[in-house]
PDB file of C-alpha atoms in Angstrom:
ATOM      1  CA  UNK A  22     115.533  38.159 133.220  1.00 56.00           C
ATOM      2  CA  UNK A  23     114.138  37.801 129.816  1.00 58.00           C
ATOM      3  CA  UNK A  24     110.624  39.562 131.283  1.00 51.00           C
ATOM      4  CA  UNK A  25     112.189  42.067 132.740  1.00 56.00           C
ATOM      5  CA  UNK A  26     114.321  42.812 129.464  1.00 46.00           C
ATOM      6  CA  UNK A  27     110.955  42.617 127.097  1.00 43.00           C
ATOM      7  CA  UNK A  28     109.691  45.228 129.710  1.00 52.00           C
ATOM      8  CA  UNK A  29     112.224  47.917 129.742  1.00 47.00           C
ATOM      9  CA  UNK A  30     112.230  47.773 125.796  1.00 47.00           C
ATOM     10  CA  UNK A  31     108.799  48.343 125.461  1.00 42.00           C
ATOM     11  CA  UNK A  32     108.485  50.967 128.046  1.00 48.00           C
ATOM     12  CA  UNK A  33     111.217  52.699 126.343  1.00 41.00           C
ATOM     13  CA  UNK A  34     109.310  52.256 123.076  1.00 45.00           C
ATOM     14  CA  UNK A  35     105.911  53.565 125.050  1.00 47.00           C
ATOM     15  CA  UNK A  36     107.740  56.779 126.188  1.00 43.00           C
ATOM     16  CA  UNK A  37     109.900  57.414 123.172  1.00 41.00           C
ATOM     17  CA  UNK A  38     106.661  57.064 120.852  1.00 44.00           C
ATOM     18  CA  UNK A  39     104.513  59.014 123.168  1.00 38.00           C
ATOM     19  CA  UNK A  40     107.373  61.877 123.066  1.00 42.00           C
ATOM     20  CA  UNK A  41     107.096  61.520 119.024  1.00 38.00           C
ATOM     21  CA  UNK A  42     103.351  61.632 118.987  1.00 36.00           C
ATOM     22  CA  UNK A  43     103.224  64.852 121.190  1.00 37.00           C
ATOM     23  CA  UNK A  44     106.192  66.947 119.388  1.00 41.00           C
ATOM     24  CA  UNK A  45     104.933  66.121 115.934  1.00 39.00           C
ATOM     25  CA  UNK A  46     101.073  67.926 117.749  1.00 37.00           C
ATOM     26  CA  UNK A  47     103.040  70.317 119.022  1.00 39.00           C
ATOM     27  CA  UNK A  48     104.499  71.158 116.058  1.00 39.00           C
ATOM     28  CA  UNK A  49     101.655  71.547 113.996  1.00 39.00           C
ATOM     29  CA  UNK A  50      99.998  73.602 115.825  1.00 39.00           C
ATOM     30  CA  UNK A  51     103.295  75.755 115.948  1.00 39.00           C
ATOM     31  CA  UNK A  52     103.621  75.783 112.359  1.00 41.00           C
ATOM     32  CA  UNK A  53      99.877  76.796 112.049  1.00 43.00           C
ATOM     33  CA  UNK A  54     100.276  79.687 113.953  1.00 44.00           C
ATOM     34  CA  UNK A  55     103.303  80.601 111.714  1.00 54.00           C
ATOM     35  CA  UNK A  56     101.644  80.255 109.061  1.00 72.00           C
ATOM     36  CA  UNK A  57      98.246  82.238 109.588  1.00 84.00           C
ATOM     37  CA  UNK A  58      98.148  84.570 106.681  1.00 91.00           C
ATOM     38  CA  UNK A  59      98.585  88.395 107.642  1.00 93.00           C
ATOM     39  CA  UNK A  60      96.606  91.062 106.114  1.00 96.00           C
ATOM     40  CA  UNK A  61      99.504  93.056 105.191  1.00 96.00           C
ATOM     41  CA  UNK A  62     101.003  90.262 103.347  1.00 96.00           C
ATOM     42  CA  UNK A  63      97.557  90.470 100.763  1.00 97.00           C
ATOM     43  CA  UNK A  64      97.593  94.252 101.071  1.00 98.00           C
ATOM     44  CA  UNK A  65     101.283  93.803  99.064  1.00 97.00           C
ATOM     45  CA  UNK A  66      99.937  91.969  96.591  1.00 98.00           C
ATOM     46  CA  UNK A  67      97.183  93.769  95.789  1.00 98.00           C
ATOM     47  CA  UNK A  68      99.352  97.164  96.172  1.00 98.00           C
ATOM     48  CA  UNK A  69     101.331  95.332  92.913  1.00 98.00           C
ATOM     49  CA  UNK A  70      98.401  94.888  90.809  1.00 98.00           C
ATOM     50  CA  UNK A  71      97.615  98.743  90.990  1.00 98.00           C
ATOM     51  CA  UNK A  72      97.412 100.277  87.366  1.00 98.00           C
ATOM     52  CA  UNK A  73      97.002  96.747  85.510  1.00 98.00           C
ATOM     53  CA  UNK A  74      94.256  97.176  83.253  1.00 98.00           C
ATOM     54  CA  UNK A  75      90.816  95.682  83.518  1.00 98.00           C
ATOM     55  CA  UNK A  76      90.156  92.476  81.573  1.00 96.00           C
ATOM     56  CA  UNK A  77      86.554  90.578  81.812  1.00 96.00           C
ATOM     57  CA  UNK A  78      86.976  86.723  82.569  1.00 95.00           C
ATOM     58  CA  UNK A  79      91.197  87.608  83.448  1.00 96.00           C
ATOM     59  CA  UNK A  80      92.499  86.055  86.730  1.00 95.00           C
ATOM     60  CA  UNK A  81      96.177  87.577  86.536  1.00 96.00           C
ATOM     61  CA  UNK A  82      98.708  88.486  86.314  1.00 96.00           C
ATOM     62  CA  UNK A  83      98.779  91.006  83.652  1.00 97.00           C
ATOM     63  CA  UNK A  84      95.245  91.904  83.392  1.00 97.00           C
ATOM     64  CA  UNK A  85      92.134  91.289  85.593  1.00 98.00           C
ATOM     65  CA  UNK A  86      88.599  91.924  86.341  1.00 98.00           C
ATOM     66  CA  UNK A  87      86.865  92.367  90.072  1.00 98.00           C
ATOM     67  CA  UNK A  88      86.646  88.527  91.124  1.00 98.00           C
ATOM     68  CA  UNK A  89      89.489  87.827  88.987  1.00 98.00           C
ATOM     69  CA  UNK A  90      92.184  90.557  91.477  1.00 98.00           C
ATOM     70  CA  UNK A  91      90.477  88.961  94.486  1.00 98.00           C
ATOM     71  CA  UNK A  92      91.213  85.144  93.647  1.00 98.00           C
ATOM     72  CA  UNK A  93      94.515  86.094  92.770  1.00 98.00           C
ATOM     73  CA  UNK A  94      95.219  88.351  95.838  1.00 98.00           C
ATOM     74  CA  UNK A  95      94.198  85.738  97.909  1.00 97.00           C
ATOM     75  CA  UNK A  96      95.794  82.884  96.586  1.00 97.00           C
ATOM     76  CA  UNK A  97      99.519  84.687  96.776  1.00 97.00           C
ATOM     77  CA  UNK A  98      99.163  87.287  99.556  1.00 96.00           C
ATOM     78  CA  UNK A  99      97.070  85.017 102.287  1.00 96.00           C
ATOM     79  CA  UNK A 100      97.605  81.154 100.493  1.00 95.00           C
ATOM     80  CA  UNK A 101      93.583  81.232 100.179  1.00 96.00           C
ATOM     81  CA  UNK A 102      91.930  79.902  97.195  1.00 96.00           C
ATOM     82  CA  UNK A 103      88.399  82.010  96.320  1.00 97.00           C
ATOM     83  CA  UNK A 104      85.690  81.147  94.575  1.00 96.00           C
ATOM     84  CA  UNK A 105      86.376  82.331  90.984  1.00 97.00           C
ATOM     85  CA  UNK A 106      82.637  84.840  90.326  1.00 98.00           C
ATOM     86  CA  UNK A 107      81.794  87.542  92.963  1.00 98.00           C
ATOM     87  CA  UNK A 108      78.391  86.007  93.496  1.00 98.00           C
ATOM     88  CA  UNK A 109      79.773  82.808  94.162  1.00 98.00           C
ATOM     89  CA  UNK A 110      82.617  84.878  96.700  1.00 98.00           C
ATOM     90  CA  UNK A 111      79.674  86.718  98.001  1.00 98.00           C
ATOM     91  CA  UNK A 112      77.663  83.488  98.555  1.00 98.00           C
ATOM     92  CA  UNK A 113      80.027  81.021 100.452  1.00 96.00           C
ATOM     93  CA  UNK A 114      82.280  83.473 102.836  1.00 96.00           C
ATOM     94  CA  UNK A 115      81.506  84.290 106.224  1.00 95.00           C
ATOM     95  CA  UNK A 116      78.980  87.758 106.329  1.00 98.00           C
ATOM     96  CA  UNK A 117      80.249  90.593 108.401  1.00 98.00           C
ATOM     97  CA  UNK A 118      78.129  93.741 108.494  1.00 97.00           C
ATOM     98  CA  UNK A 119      79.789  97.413 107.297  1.00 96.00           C
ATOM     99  CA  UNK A 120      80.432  98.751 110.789  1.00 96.00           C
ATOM    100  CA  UNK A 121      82.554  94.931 111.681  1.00 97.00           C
ATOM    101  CA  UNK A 122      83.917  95.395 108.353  1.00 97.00           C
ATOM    102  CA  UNK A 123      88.125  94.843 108.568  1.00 97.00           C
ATOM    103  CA  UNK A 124      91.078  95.578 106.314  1.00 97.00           C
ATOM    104  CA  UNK A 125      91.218  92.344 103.998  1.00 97.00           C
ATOM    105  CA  UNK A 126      87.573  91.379 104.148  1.00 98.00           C
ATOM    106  CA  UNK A 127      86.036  91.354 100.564  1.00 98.00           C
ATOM    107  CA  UNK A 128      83.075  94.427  99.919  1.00 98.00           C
ATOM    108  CA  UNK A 129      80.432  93.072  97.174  1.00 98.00           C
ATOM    109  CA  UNK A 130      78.006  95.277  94.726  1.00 98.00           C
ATOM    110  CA  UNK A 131      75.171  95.058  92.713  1.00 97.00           C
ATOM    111  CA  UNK A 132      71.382  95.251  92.217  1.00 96.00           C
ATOM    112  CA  UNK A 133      70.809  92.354  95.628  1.00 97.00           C
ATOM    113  CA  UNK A 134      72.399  89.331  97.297  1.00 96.00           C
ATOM    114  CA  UNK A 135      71.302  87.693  94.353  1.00 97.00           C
ATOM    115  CA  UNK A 136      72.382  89.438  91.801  1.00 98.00           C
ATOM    116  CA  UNK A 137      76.500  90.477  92.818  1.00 98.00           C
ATOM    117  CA  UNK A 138      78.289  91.883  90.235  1.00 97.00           C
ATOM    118  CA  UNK A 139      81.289  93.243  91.449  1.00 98.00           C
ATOM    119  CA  UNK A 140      83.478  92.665  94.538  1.00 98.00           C
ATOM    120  CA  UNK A 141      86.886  94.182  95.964  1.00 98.00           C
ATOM    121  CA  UNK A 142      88.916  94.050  98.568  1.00 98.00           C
ATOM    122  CA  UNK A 143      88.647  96.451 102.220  1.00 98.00           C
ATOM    123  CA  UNK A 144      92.050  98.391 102.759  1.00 98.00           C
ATOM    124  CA  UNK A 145      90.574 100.504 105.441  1.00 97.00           C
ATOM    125  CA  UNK A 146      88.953 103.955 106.020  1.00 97.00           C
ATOM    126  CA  UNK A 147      86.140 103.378 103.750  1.00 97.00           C
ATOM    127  CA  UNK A 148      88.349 102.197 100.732  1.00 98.00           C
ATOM    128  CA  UNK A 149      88.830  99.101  98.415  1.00 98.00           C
ATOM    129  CA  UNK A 150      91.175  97.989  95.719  1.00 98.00           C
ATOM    130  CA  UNK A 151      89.168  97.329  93.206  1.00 98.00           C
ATOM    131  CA  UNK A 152      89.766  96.125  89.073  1.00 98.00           C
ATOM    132  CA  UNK A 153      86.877  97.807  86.790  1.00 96.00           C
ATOM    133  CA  UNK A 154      86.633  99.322  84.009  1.00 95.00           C
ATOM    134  CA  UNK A 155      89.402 102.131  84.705  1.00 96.00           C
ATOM    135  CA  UNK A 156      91.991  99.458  85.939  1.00 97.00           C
ATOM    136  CA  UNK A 157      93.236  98.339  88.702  1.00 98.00           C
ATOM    137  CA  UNK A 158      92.305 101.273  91.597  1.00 98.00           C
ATOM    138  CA  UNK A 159      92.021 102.557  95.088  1.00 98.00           C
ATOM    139  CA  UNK A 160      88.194 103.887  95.263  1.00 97.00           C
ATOM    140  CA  UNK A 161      85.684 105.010  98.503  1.00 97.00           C
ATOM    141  CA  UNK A 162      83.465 101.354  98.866  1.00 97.00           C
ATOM    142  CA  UNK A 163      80.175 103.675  99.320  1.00 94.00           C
ATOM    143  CA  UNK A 164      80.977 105.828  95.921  1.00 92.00           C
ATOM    144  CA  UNK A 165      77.985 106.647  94.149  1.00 93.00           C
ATOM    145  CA  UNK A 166      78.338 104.375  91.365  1.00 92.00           C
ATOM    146  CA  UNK A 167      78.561 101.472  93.634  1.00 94.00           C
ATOM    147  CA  UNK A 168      75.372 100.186  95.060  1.00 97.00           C
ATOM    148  CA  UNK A 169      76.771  98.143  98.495  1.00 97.00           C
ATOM    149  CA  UNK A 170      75.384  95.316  98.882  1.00 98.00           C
ATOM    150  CA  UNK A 171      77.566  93.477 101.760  1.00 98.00           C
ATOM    151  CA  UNK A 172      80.444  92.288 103.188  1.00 98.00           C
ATOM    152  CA  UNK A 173      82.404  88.884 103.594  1.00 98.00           C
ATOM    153  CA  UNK A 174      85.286  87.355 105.446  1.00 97.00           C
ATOM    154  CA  UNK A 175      87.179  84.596 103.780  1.00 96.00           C
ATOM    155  CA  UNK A 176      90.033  84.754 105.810  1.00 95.00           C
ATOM    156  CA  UNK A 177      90.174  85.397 109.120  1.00 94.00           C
ATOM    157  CA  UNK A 178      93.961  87.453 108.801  1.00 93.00           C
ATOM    158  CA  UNK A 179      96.606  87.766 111.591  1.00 84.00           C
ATOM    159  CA  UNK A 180      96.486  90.462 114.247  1.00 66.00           C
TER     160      UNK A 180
END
């Protein structure tokens, strides 16, 4: 009786630890796909930031410069912590050429791949949101004072 006993307990045990083990991978992956940042969610917080003025070497919130508003946009609107210099943005994201270009990937400038000096963020229809020198703005990626250099996805944002 005592075998059969030992037995039933630890097939109990078996089943109730397999159901534990499966709902605790189920659930991860649920909360994972709850969680996957949206691109409107960054678009918000970079819509805030519009108007703060331009401040080399500032990261937020009152005041920041190119890589500065991307770090920051990415951290609070997608959970996504960037590389702090556009060069180093530019060098460890994911490349995506113009035309495969989407709303939230980041647009980088400057003389090559070598040598980025600015960066901003794609909002769509050939526009970025951008800090330089005038502020915080809404500017065409291919204006004339920009010399395009490439594009990169560091988050891969929610349909």
């Amino acid at each position: 009786m005592k075998v059969k006993a030992l037995k039933f307990i630890l097939t109990v045990a078996a089943v109730l630890g397999l159901a534990l083990v499966t709902s605790h991978f189920h659930s991860d992956s649920s909360a994972q796909a709850a969680t996957k940042p949206s691109y409107s969610e960054a678009y918000k917080v970079a819509k805030k930031q519009l108007g703060k003025p331009y401040g080399w070497g500032s990261t937020g919130p009152s005041r920041f410069d190119c890589s500065g508003l991307t770090k920051y946009v990415f951290k609070k609107g997608a959970g996504k912590t960037l590389h702090r210099t556009a060069q180093s943005q530019y060098n460890h994201y994911k490349k995506v050429s113009y035309k495969n270009i989407k709303k939230g990937d980041l647009v980088f400038f400057g003389g090559s791949k070598h040598s980025i000096s600015h960066v901003g963020m794609y909002i769509g229809n050939g526009k970025m949101i951008d800090s330089q020198n005038r502020g915080v703005i809404v500017e065409r990626v291919k204006a004339p004072w920009w010399n395009y250099v490439g594009s990169a996805r560091p988050v891969n944002f929610a349909s």
